[in-house]
mmCIF file of N, CA and C in Angstrom:
data_model
loop_
_atom_site.group_PDB
_atom_site.id
_atom_site.type_symbol
_atom_site.label_atom_id
_atom_site.label_comp_id
_atom_site.label_asym_id
_atom_site.label_seq_id
_atom_site.Cartn_x
_atom_site.Cartn_y
_atom_site.Cartn_z
ATOM 1 N N UNK I 1 -69.214 60.685 27.918
ATOM 2 C CA UNK I 1 -69.197 59.279 28.255
ATOM 3 C C UNK I 1 -69.745 59.081 29.669
ATOM 4 N N UNK I 2 -70.650 58.175 29.800
ATOM 5 C CA UNK I 2 -71.271 57.915 31.096
ATOM 6 C C UNK I 2 -70.367 57.028 31.953
ATOM 7 N N UNK I 3 -70.202 57.428 33.219
ATOM 8 C CA UNK I 3 -69.376 56.648 34.143
ATOM 9 C C UNK I 3 -70.213 55.503 34.702
ATOM 10 N N UNK I 4 -69.618 54.311 34.744
ATOM 11 C CA UNK I 4 -70.362 53.170 35.270
ATOM 12 C C UNK I 4 -70.310 53.171 36.789
ATOM 13 N N UNK I 5 -71.201 52.411 37.386
ATOM 14 C CA UNK I 5 -71.251 52.306 38.844
ATOM 15 C C UNK I 5 -69.952 51.724 39.396
ATOM 16 N N UNK I 6 -69.387 50.741 38.693
ATOM 17 C CA UNK I 6 -68.147 50.118 39.137
ATOM 18 C C UNK I 6 -67.026 51.151 39.190
ATOM 19 N N UNK I 7 -66.929 51.989 38.156
ATOM 20 C CA UNK I 7 -65.894 53.024 38.146
ATOM 21 C C UNK I 7 -66.085 53.992 39.295
ATOM 22 N N UNK I 8 -67.323 54.399 39.525
ATOM 23 C CA UNK I 8 -67.604 55.323 40.624
ATOM 24 C C UNK I 8 -67.240 54.682 41.956
ATOM 25 N N UNK I 9 -67.523 53.397 42.113
ATOM 26 C CA UNK I 9 -67.186 52.699 43.351
ATOM 27 C C UNK I 9 -65.677 52.627 43.566
ATOM 28 N N UNK I 10 -64.916 52.412 42.515
ATOM 29 C CA UNK I 10 -63.462 52.353 42.672
ATOM 30 C C UNK I 10 -62.900 53.731 43.010
ATOM 31 N N UNK I 11 -63.520 54.796 42.495
ATOM 32 C CA UNK I 11 -63.099 56.160 42.847
ATOM 33 C C UNK I 11 -63.303 56.391 44.350
ATOM 34 N N UNK I 12 -64.450 56.009 44.848
ATOM 35 C CA UNK I 12 -64.773 56.177 46.270
ATOM 36 C C UNK I 12 -63.862 55.313 47.130
ATOM 37 N N UNK I 13 -63.655 54.085 46.715
ATOM 38 C CA UNK I 13 -62.786 53.175 47.452
ATOM 39 C C UNK I 13 -61.360 53.730 47.531
ATOM 40 N N UNK I 14 -60.862 54.282 46.451
ATOM 41 C CA UNK I 14 -59.521 54.886 46.453
ATOM 42 C C UNK I 14 -59.451 56.027 47.465
ATOM 43 N N UNK I 15 -60.520 56.814 47.564
ATOM 44 C CA UNK I 15 -60.555 57.910 48.547
ATOM 45 C C UNK I 15 -60.478 57.382 49.980
ATOM 46 N N UNK I 16 -61.137 56.277 50.269
ATOM 47 C CA UNK I 16 -61.069 55.690 51.610
ATOM 48 C C UNK I 16 -59.668 55.152 51.908
ATOM 49 N N UNK I 17 -59.037 54.584 50.908
ATOM 50 C CA UNK I 17 -57.661 54.095 51.077
ATOM 51 C C UNK I 17 -56.738 55.268 51.396
ATOM 52 N N UNK I 18 -56.891 56.358 50.655
ATOM 53 C CA UNK I 18 -56.080 57.557 50.899
ATOM 54 C C UNK I 18 -56.321 58.086 52.311
ATOM 55 N N UNK I 19 -57.573 58.128 52.715
ATOM 56 C CA UNK I 19 -57.898 58.613 54.063
ATOM 57 C C UNK I 19 -57.221 57.751 55.126
ATOM 58 N N UNK I 20 -57.259 56.438 54.951
ATOM 59 C CA UNK I 20 -56.594 55.542 55.893
ATOM 60 C C UNK I 20 -55.098 55.788 55.957
ATOM 61 N N UNK I 21 -54.497 56.057 54.816
ATOM 62 C CA UNK I 21 -53.064 56.368 54.775
ATOM 63 C C UNK I 21 -52.770 57.673 55.508
ATOM 64 N N UNK I 22 -53.586 58.674 55.256
ATOM 65 C CA UNK I 22 -53.372 59.982 55.868
ATOM 66 C C UNK I 22 -53.577 59.950 57.377
ATOM 67 N N UNK I 23 -54.478 59.088 57.851
ATOM 68 C CA UNK I 23 -54.733 58.969 59.288
ATOM 69 C C UNK I 23 -53.480 58.575 60.067
ATOM 70 N N UNK I 24 -52.588 57.845 59.421
ATOM 71 C CA UNK I 24 -51.368 57.379 60.091
ATOM 72 C C UNK I 24 -50.114 58.038 59.518
ATOM 73 N N UNK I 25 -50.320 59.218 58.916
ATOM 74 C CA UNK I 25 -49.212 60.062 58.448
ATOM 75 C C UNK I 25 -48.308 59.398 57.419
ATOM 76 N N UNK I 26 -48.892 58.650 56.506
ATOM 77 C CA UNK I 26 -48.123 58.100 55.389
ATOM 78 C C UNK I 26 -47.561 59.264 54.574
ATOM 79 N N UNK I 27 -46.402 59.059 53.976
ATOM 80 C CA UNK I 27 -45.787 60.123 53.186
ATOM 81 C C UNK I 27 -45.774 59.761 51.712
ATOM 82 N N UNK I 28 -45.639 60.789 50.887
ATOM 83 C CA UNK I 28 -45.501 60.636 49.435
ATOM 84 C C UNK I 28 -46.596 59.735 48.849
ATOM 85 N N UNK I 29 -47.854 60.077 49.118
ATOM 86 C CA UNK I 29 -48.987 59.288 48.610
ATOM 87 C C UNK I 29 -49.204 59.615 47.134
ATOM 88 N N UNK I 30 -49.288 58.567 46.336
ATOM 89 C CA UNK I 30 -49.470 58.697 44.895
ATOM 90 C C UNK I 30 -50.621 57.784 44.472
ATOM 91 N N UNK I 31 -51.484 58.307 43.595
ATOM 92 C CA UNK I 31 -52.581 57.512 43.034
ATOM 93 C C UNK I 31 -52.300 57.316 41.547
ATOM 94 N N UNK I 32 -52.205 56.074 41.143
ATOM 95 C CA UNK I 32 -52.000 55.757 39.733
ATOM 96 C C UNK I 32 -53.330 55.262 39.172
ATOM 97 N N UNK I 33 -53.874 56.010 38.218
ATOM 98 C CA UNK I 33 -55.144 55.667 37.595
ATOM 99 C C UNK I 33 -54.871 54.756 36.401
ATOM 100 N N UNK I 34 -55.288 53.507 36.523
ATOM 101 C CA UNK I 34 -55.022 52.499 35.496
ATOM 102 C C UNK I 34 -56.233 52.224 34.612
ATOM 103 N N UNK I 35 -57.314 52.960 34.806
ATOM 104 C CA UNK I 35 -58.571 52.672 34.094
ATOM 105 C C UNK I 35 -58.422 52.702 32.578
ATOM 106 N N UNK I 36 -57.613 53.608 32.064
ATOM 107 C CA UNK I 36 -57.519 53.764 30.613
ATOM 108 C C UNK I 36 -56.534 52.783 29.965
ATOM 109 N N UNK I 37 -55.830 52.016 30.774
ATOM 110 C CA UNK I 37 -54.841 51.093 30.224
ATOM 111 C C UNK I 37 -55.458 49.737 29.907
ATOM 112 N N UNK I 38 -55.126 49.224 28.754
ATOM 113 C CA UNK I 38 -55.622 47.918 28.351
ATOM 114 C C UNK I 38 -54.973 46.844 29.222
ATOM 115 N N UNK I 39 -55.756 45.881 29.655
ATOM 116 C CA UNK I 39 -55.293 44.751 30.462
ATOM 117 C C UNK I 39 -54.760 45.142 31.842
ATOM 118 N N UNK I 40 -55.185 46.271 32.362
ATOM 119 C CA UNK I 40 -54.762 46.665 33.708
ATOM 120 C C UNK I 40 -55.379 45.715 34.732
ATOM 121 N N UNK I 41 -54.638 45.440 35.779
ATOM 122 C CA UNK I 41 -55.087 44.491 36.790
ATOM 123 C C UNK I 41 -56.070 45.107 37.781
ATOM 124 N N UNK I 42 -56.173 46.424 37.783
ATOM 125 C CA UNK I 42 -56.996 47.133 38.755
ATOM 126 C C UNK I 42 -57.334 48.508 38.193
ATOM 127 N N UNK I 43 -58.262 49.228 38.831
ATOM 128 C CA UNK I 43 -58.554 50.596 38.415
ATOM 129 C C UNK I 43 -57.523 51.580 38.966
ATOM 130 N N UNK I 44 -57.090 51.338 40.210
ATOM 131 C CA UNK I 44 -56.136 52.239 40.863
ATOM 132 C C UNK I 44 -55.085 51.471 41.636
ATOM 133 N N UNK I 45 -53.874 51.995 41.629
ATOM 134 C CA UNK I 45 -52.846 51.657 42.604
ATOM 135 C C UNK I 45 -52.684 52.900 43.464
ATOM 136 N N UNK I 46 -52.746 52.734 44.775
ATOM 137 C CA UNK I 46 -52.489 53.839 45.695
ATOM 138 C C UNK I 46 -51.238 53.450 46.462
ATOM 139 N N UNK I 47 -50.206 54.277 46.355
ATOM 140 C CA UNK I 47 -48.891 53.957 46.896
ATOM 141 C C UNK I 47 -48.509 54.996 47.945
ATOM 142 N N UNK I 48 -47.918 54.528 49.039
ATOM 143 C CA UNK I 48 -47.456 55.439 50.094
ATOM 144 C C UNK I 48 -46.192 54.880 50.733
ATOM 145 N N UNK I 49 -45.486 55.766 51.438
ATOM 146 C CA UNK I 49 -44.271 55.378 52.147
ATOM 147 C C UNK I 49 -44.483 55.474 53.648
ATOM 148 N N UNK I 50 -43.749 54.618 54.367
ATOM 149 C CA UNK I 50 -43.737 54.631 55.829
ATOM 150 C C UNK I 50 -42.296 54.791 56.286
ATOM 151 N N UNK I 51 -42.127 55.379 57.462
ATOM 152 C CA UNK I 51 -40.785 55.627 57.997
ATOM 153 C C UNK I 51 -40.231 54.465 58.815
ATOM 154 N N UNK I 52 -41.102 53.548 59.230
ATOM 155 C CA UNK I 52 -40.654 52.413 60.043
ATOM 156 C C UNK I 52 -41.606 51.244 59.811
ATOM 157 N N UNK I 53 -41.181 50.061 60.253
ATOM 158 C CA UNK I 53 -42.064 48.907 60.096
ATOM 159 C C UNK I 53 -43.299 49.026 60.979
ATOM 160 N N UNK I 54 -43.170 49.707 62.111
ATOM 161 C CA UNK I 54 -44.327 49.935 62.989
ATOM 162 C C UNK I 54 -45.349 50.835 62.297
ATOM 163 N N UNK I 55 -44.868 51.912 61.667
ATOM 164 C CA UNK I 55 -45.770 52.810 60.950
ATOM 165 C C UNK I 55 -46.377 52.099 59.739
ATOM 166 N N UNK I 56 -45.607 51.285 59.071
ATOM 167 C CA UNK I 56 -46.106 50.538 57.919
ATOM 168 C C UNK I 56 -47.305 49.683 58.320
ATOM 169 N N UNK I 57 -47.180 48.988 59.438
ATOM 170 C CA UNK I 57 -48.270 48.147 59.932
ATOM 171 C C UNK I 57 -49.467 49.003 60.353
ATOM 172 N N UNK I 58 -49.209 50.140 60.985
ATOM 173 C CA UNK I 58 -50.296 51.036 61.418
ATOM 174 C C UNK I 58 -51.050 51.601 60.225
ATOM 175 N N UNK I 59 -50.343 51.943 59.158
ATOM 176 C CA UNK I 59 -50.993 52.467 57.948
ATOM 177 C C UNK I 59 -51.884 51.393 57.332
ATOM 178 N N UNK I 60 -51.372 50.182 57.215
ATOM 179 C CA UNK I 60 -52.166 49.079 56.639
ATOM 180 C C UNK I 60 -53.426 48.824 57.463
ATOM 181 N N UNK I 61 -53.282 48.815 58.775
ATOM 182 C CA UNK I 61 -54.441 48.606 59.657
ATOM 183 C C UNK I 61 -55.439 49.743 59.506
ATOM 184 N N UNK I 62 -54.952 50.969 59.408
ATOM 185 C CA UNK I 62 -55.829 52.129 59.249
ATOM 186 C C UNK I 62 -56.619 52.062 57.940
ATOM 187 N N UNK I 63 -55.967 51.638 56.868
ATOM 188 C CA UNK I 63 -56.663 51.476 55.586
ATOM 189 C C UNK I 63 -57.780 50.453 55.733
ATOM 190 N N UNK I 64 -57.462 49.310 56.315
ATOM 191 C CA UNK I 64 -58.467 48.258 56.495
ATOM 192 C C UNK I 64 -59.649 48.766 57.321
ATOM 193 N N UNK I 65 -59.369 49.525 58.372
ATOM 194 C CA UNK I 65 -60.443 50.048 59.229
ATOM 195 C C UNK I 65 -61.301 51.063 58.491
ATOM 196 N N UNK I 66 -60.671 51.997 57.767
ATOM 197 C CA UNK I 66 -61.427 53.024 57.034
ATOM 198 C C UNK I 66 -62.306 52.402 55.958
ATOM 199 N N UNK I 67 -61.747 51.480 55.199
ATOM 200 C CA UNK I 67 -62.518 50.845 54.125
ATOM 201 C C UNK I 67 -63.648 50.012 54.703
ATOM 202 N N UNK I 68 -63.369 49.247 55.747
ATOM 203 C CA UNK I 68 -64.417 48.401 56.331
ATOM 204 C C UNK I 68 -65.530 49.243 56.947
ATOM 205 N N UNK I 69 -65.156 50.316 57.639
ATOM 206 C CA UNK I 69 -66.150 51.193 58.271
ATOM 207 C C UNK I 69 -67.104 51.775 57.222
ATOM 208 N N UNK I 70 -66.584 52.113 56.064
ATOM 209 C CA UNK I 70 -67.398 52.749 55.030
ATOM 210 C C UNK I 70 -68.118 51.761 54.120
ATOM 211 N N UNK I 71 -67.496 50.603 53.858
ATOM 212 C CA UNK I 71 -68.046 49.711 52.834
ATOM 213 C C UNK I 71 -68.319 48.288 53.304
ATOM 214 N N UNK I 72 -67.903 47.951 54.558
ATOM 215 C CA UNK I 72 -68.006 46.589 55.078
ATOM 216 C C UNK I 72 -67.213 45.604 54.239
ATOM 217 N N UNK I 73 -66.167 46.079 53.602
ATOM 218 C CA UNK I 73 -65.360 45.263 52.699
ATOM 219 C C UNK I 73 -63.965 45.041 53.293
ATOM 220 N N UNK I 74 -63.534 43.799 53.310
ATOM 221 C CA UNK I 74 -62.177 43.458 53.699
ATOM 222 C C UNK I 74 -61.344 43.256 52.438
ATOM 223 N N UNK I 75 -60.018 43.349 52.540
ATOM 224 C CA UNK I 75 -59.206 43.101 51.346
ATOM 225 C C UNK I 75 -59.412 41.687 50.827
ATOM 226 N N UNK I 76 -59.440 41.559 49.522
ATOM 227 C CA UNK I 76 -59.537 40.242 48.905
ATOM 228 C C UNK I 76 -58.257 39.470 49.175
ATOM 229 N N UNK I 77 -57.138 40.176 49.179
ATOM 230 C CA UNK I 77 -55.828 39.578 49.417
ATOM 231 C C UNK I 77 -54.968 40.576 50.191
ATOM 232 N N UNK I 78 -54.142 40.078 51.073
ATOM 233 C CA UNK I 78 -53.215 40.909 51.835
ATOM 234 C C UNK I 78 -51.866 40.208 51.869
ATOM 235 N N UNK I 79 -50.805 40.932 51.557
ATOM 236 C CA UNK I 79 -49.470 40.340 51.497
ATOM 237 C C UNK I 79 -48.457 41.232 52.195
ATOM 238 N N UNK I 80 -47.422 40.634 52.757
ATOM 239 C CA UNK I 80 -46.273 41.372 53.249
ATOM 240 C C UNK I 80 -46.272 41.764 54.711
ATOM 241 N N UNK I 81 -47.290 41.403 55.449
ATOM 242 C CA UNK I 81 -47.354 41.798 56.871
ATOM 243 C C UNK I 81 -46.204 41.214 57.681
ATOM 244 N N UNK I 82 -45.758 40.021 57.358
ATOM 245 C CA UNK I 82 -44.691 39.396 58.149
ATOM 246 C C UNK I 82 -43.321 39.994 57.837
ATOM 247 N N UNK I 83 -43.063 40.355 56.591
ATOM 248 C CA UNK I 83 -41.759 40.928 56.220
ATOM 249 C C UNK I 83 -41.632 42.393 56.630
ATOM 250 N N UNK I 84 -42.762 43.101 56.674
ATOM 251 C CA UNK I 84 -42.816 44.511 57.078
ATOM 252 C C UNK I 84 -41.873 45.401 56.275
ATOM 253 N N UNK I 85 -41.856 45.198 54.963
ATOM 254 C CA UNK I 85 -41.102 46.067 54.060
ATOM 255 C C UNK I 85 -42.023 46.656 52.993
ATOM 256 N N UNK I 86 -43.007 45.836 52.559
ATOM 257 C CA UNK I 86 -43.950 46.241 51.530
ATOM 258 C C UNK I 86 -45.241 45.482 51.821
ATOM 259 N N UNK I 87 -46.284 46.217 52.196
ATOM 260 C CA UNK I 87 -47.580 45.599 52.448
ATOM 261 C C UNK I 87 -48.500 45.939 51.284
ATOM 262 N N UNK I 88 -49.163 44.923 50.776
ATOM 263 C CA UNK I 88 -50.107 45.084 49.676
ATOM 264 C C UNK I 88 -51.490 44.695 50.175
ATOM 265 N N UNK I 89 -52.453 45.582 49.997
ATOM 266 C CA UNK I 89 -53.852 45.300 50.322
ATOM 267 C C UNK I 89 -54.634 45.369 49.019
ATOM 268 N N UNK I 90 -55.159 44.236 48.584
ATOM 269 C CA UNK I 90 -55.834 44.134 47.295
ATOM 270 C C UNK I 90 -57.351 44.130 47.493
ATOM 271 N N UNK I 91 -57.971 45.232 47.074
ATOM 272 C CA UNK I 91 -59.431 45.335 47.111
ATOM 273 C C UNK I 91 -60.016 45.122 45.713
ATOM 274 N N UNK I 92 -59.294 44.458 44.838
ATOM 275 C CA UNK I 92 -59.619 44.136 43.454
ATOM 276 C C UNK I 92 -59.588 45.385 42.571
ATOM 277 N N UNK I 93 -60.519 46.331 42.752
ATOM 278 C CA UNK I 93 -60.538 47.536 41.928
ATOM 279 C C UNK I 93 -59.492 48.560 42.367
ATOM 280 N N UNK I 94 -59.074 48.472 43.617
ATOM 281 C CA UNK I 94 -58.058 49.367 44.169
ATOM 282 C C UNK I 94 -57.042 48.516 44.930
ATOM 283 N N UNK I 95 -55.777 48.731 44.629
ATOM 284 C CA UNK I 95 -54.709 48.011 45.325
ATOM 285 C C UNK I 95 -53.851 49.046 46.051
ATOM 286 N N UNK I 96 -53.725 48.873 47.365
ATOM 287 C CA UNK I 96 -52.903 49.767 48.181
ATOM 288 C C UNK I 96 -51.535 49.133 48.384
ATOM 289 N N UNK I 97 -50.498 49.938 48.194
ATOM 290 C CA UNK I 97 -49.120 49.505 48.413
ATOM 291 C C UNK I 97 -48.519 50.434 49.457
ATOM 292 N N UNK I 98 -48.007 49.876 50.548
ATOM 293 C CA UNK I 98 -47.328 50.675 51.560
ATOM 294 C C UNK I 98 -45.906 50.136 51.655
ATOM 295 N N UNK I 99 -44.943 51.017 51.419
ATOM 296 C CA UNK I 99 -43.535 50.635 51.382
ATOM 297 C C UNK I 99 -42.735 51.322 52.476
ATOM 298 N N UNK I 100 -41.694 50.656 52.946
ATOM 299 C CA UNK I 100 -40.629 51.376 53.622
ATOM 300 C C UNK I 100 -39.919 52.179 52.525
ATOM 301 N N UNK I 101 -39.413 53.356 52.862
ATOM 302 C CA UNK I 101 -38.883 54.270 51.843
ATOM 303 C C UNK I 101 -37.841 53.631 50.925
ATOM 304 N N UNK I 102 -36.870 52.901 51.464
ATOM 305 C CA UNK I 102 -35.827 52.322 50.616
ATOM 306 C C UNK I 102 -36.386 51.247 49.680
ATOM 307 N N UNK I 103 -37.360 50.497 50.131
ATOM 308 C CA UNK I 103 -37.969 49.464 49.280
ATOM 309 C C UNK I 103 -38.791 50.100 48.160
ATOM 310 N N UNK I 104 -39.436 51.214 48.454
ATOM 311 C CA UNK I 104 -40.213 51.899 47.414
ATOM 312 C C UNK I 104 -39.298 52.380 46.296
ATOM 313 N N UNK I 105 -38.167 52.931 46.664
ATOM 314 C CA UNK I 105 -37.203 53.379 45.651
ATOM 315 C C UNK I 105 -36.696 52.193 44.829
ATOM 316 N N UNK I 106 -36.454 51.080 45.486
ATOM 317 C CA UNK I 106 -35.936 49.893 44.805
ATOM 318 C C UNK I 106 -36.942 49.350 43.776
ATOM 319 N N UNK I 107 -38.208 49.217 44.172
ATOM 320 C CA UNK I 107 -39.210 48.635 43.281
ATOM 321 C C UNK I 107 -39.781 49.632 42.272
ATOM 322 N N UNK I 108 -39.806 50.903 42.593
ATOM 323 C CA UNK I 108 -40.205 51.986 41.675
ATOM 324 C C UNK I 108 -41.457 51.667 40.851
ATOM 325 N N UNK I 109 -42.556 51.345 41.535
ATOM 326 C CA UNK I 109 -43.803 51.003 40.832
ATOM 327 C C UNK I 109 -44.304 52.118 39.936
ATOM 328 N N UNK I 110 -44.124 53.351 40.355
ATOM 329 C CA UNK I 110 -44.600 54.477 39.548
ATOM 330 C C UNK I 110 -43.986 54.461 38.146
ATOM 331 N N UNK I 111 -42.750 54.017 38.041
ATOM 332 C CA UNK I 111 -42.069 53.979 36.748
ATOM 333 C C UNK I 111 -42.570 52.849 35.852
ATOM 334 N N UNK I 112 -43.120 51.808 36.453
ATOM 335 C CA UNK I 112 -43.626 50.680 35.666
ATOM 336 C C UNK I 112 -44.905 51.026 34.909
ATOM 337 N N UNK I 113 -45.643 52.010 35.422
ATOM 338 C CA UNK I 113 -46.921 52.382 34.830
ATOM 339 C C UNK I 113 -46.831 53.781 34.222
ATOM 340 N N UNK I 114 -45.850 53.995 33.364
ATOM 341 C CA UNK I 114 -45.588 55.305 32.772
ATOM 342 C C UNK I 114 -46.730 55.861 31.932
ATOM 343 N N UNK I 115 -47.563 54.994 31.367
ATOM 344 C CA UNK I 115 -48.680 55.449 30.529
ATOM 345 C C UNK I 115 -49.887 55.881 31.348
ATOM 346 N N UNK I 116 -49.886 55.575 32.618
ATOM 347 C CA UNK I 116 -51.037 55.869 33.476
ATOM 348 C C UNK I 116 -50.978 57.302 33.991
ATOM 349 N N UNK I 117 -52.139 57.794 34.375
ATOM 350 C CA UNK I 117 -52.237 59.106 35.004
ATOM 351 C C UNK I 117 -51.809 58.974 36.459
ATOM 352 N N UNK I 118 -50.873 59.824 36.892
ATOM 353 C CA UNK I 118 -50.362 59.757 38.258
ATOM 354 C C UNK I 118 -50.693 61.062 38.977
ATOM 355 N N UNK I 119 -51.298 60.920 40.148
ATOM 356 C CA UNK I 119 -51.704 62.076 40.949
ATOM 357 C C UNK I 119 -51.007 62.007 42.308
ATOM 358 N N UNK I 120 -50.329 63.096 42.672
ATOM 359 C CA UNK I 120 -49.681 63.182 43.986
ATOM 360 C C UNK I 120 -50.655 63.821 44.971
ATOM 361 N N UNK I 121 -50.790 63.207 46.145
ATOM 362 C CA UNK I 121 -51.715 63.679 47.162
ATOM 363 C C UNK I 121 -50.950 64.533 48.164
ATOM 364 N N UNK I 122 -51.484 65.696 48.464
ATOM 365 C CA UNK I 122 -50.858 66.597 49.434
ATOM 366 C C UNK I 122 -50.891 65.977 50.831
ATOM 367 N N UNK I 123 -49.838 66.203 51.592
ATOM 368 C CA UNK I 123 -49.811 65.730 52.989
ATOM 369 C C UNK I 123 -50.753 66.579 53.833
ATOM 370 N N UNK I 124 -51.343 65.949 54.848
ATOM 371 C CA UNK I 124 -52.229 66.687 55.751
ATOM 372 C C UNK I 124 -51.570 66.967 57.067
#
C-alpha cells in the first residue's frame, strides 16, 4: 500500500512534537496512532506528562518552537494554558496533550483509544 503525502507529513509532524517534548524533559511520552481507526479526529495523539505547571508550559512552548522552526506551522487550536493542568496543541493531523501527572491519570486518554496502536517513547 502506498503511503500518501498527508500521512508522511503527519509522521514527520509527530516526530517534531516528540522532539519538543523531549527538549523540556517531558516524561512518559506515548504516541497513539489513530490512522487505522474509522472516524478518528486526527492521525496521532502524542501524550506526555509534566512535573509542574511551569514545566507544562515550557513543554508546550518547546513543541510550538520545534514545529514552527521545521514547518512554519502554528497550532490550529491551543487550549489549557490558563489552567495549567492539561495543555492541548492541535495541529489537525497531530494533537499534542501535555498533562500534569495526576490529571493524566484521571483522564486516562490512552484507555479511550484501546483499538489504536500505542508506542512508548524512551526518555532521553
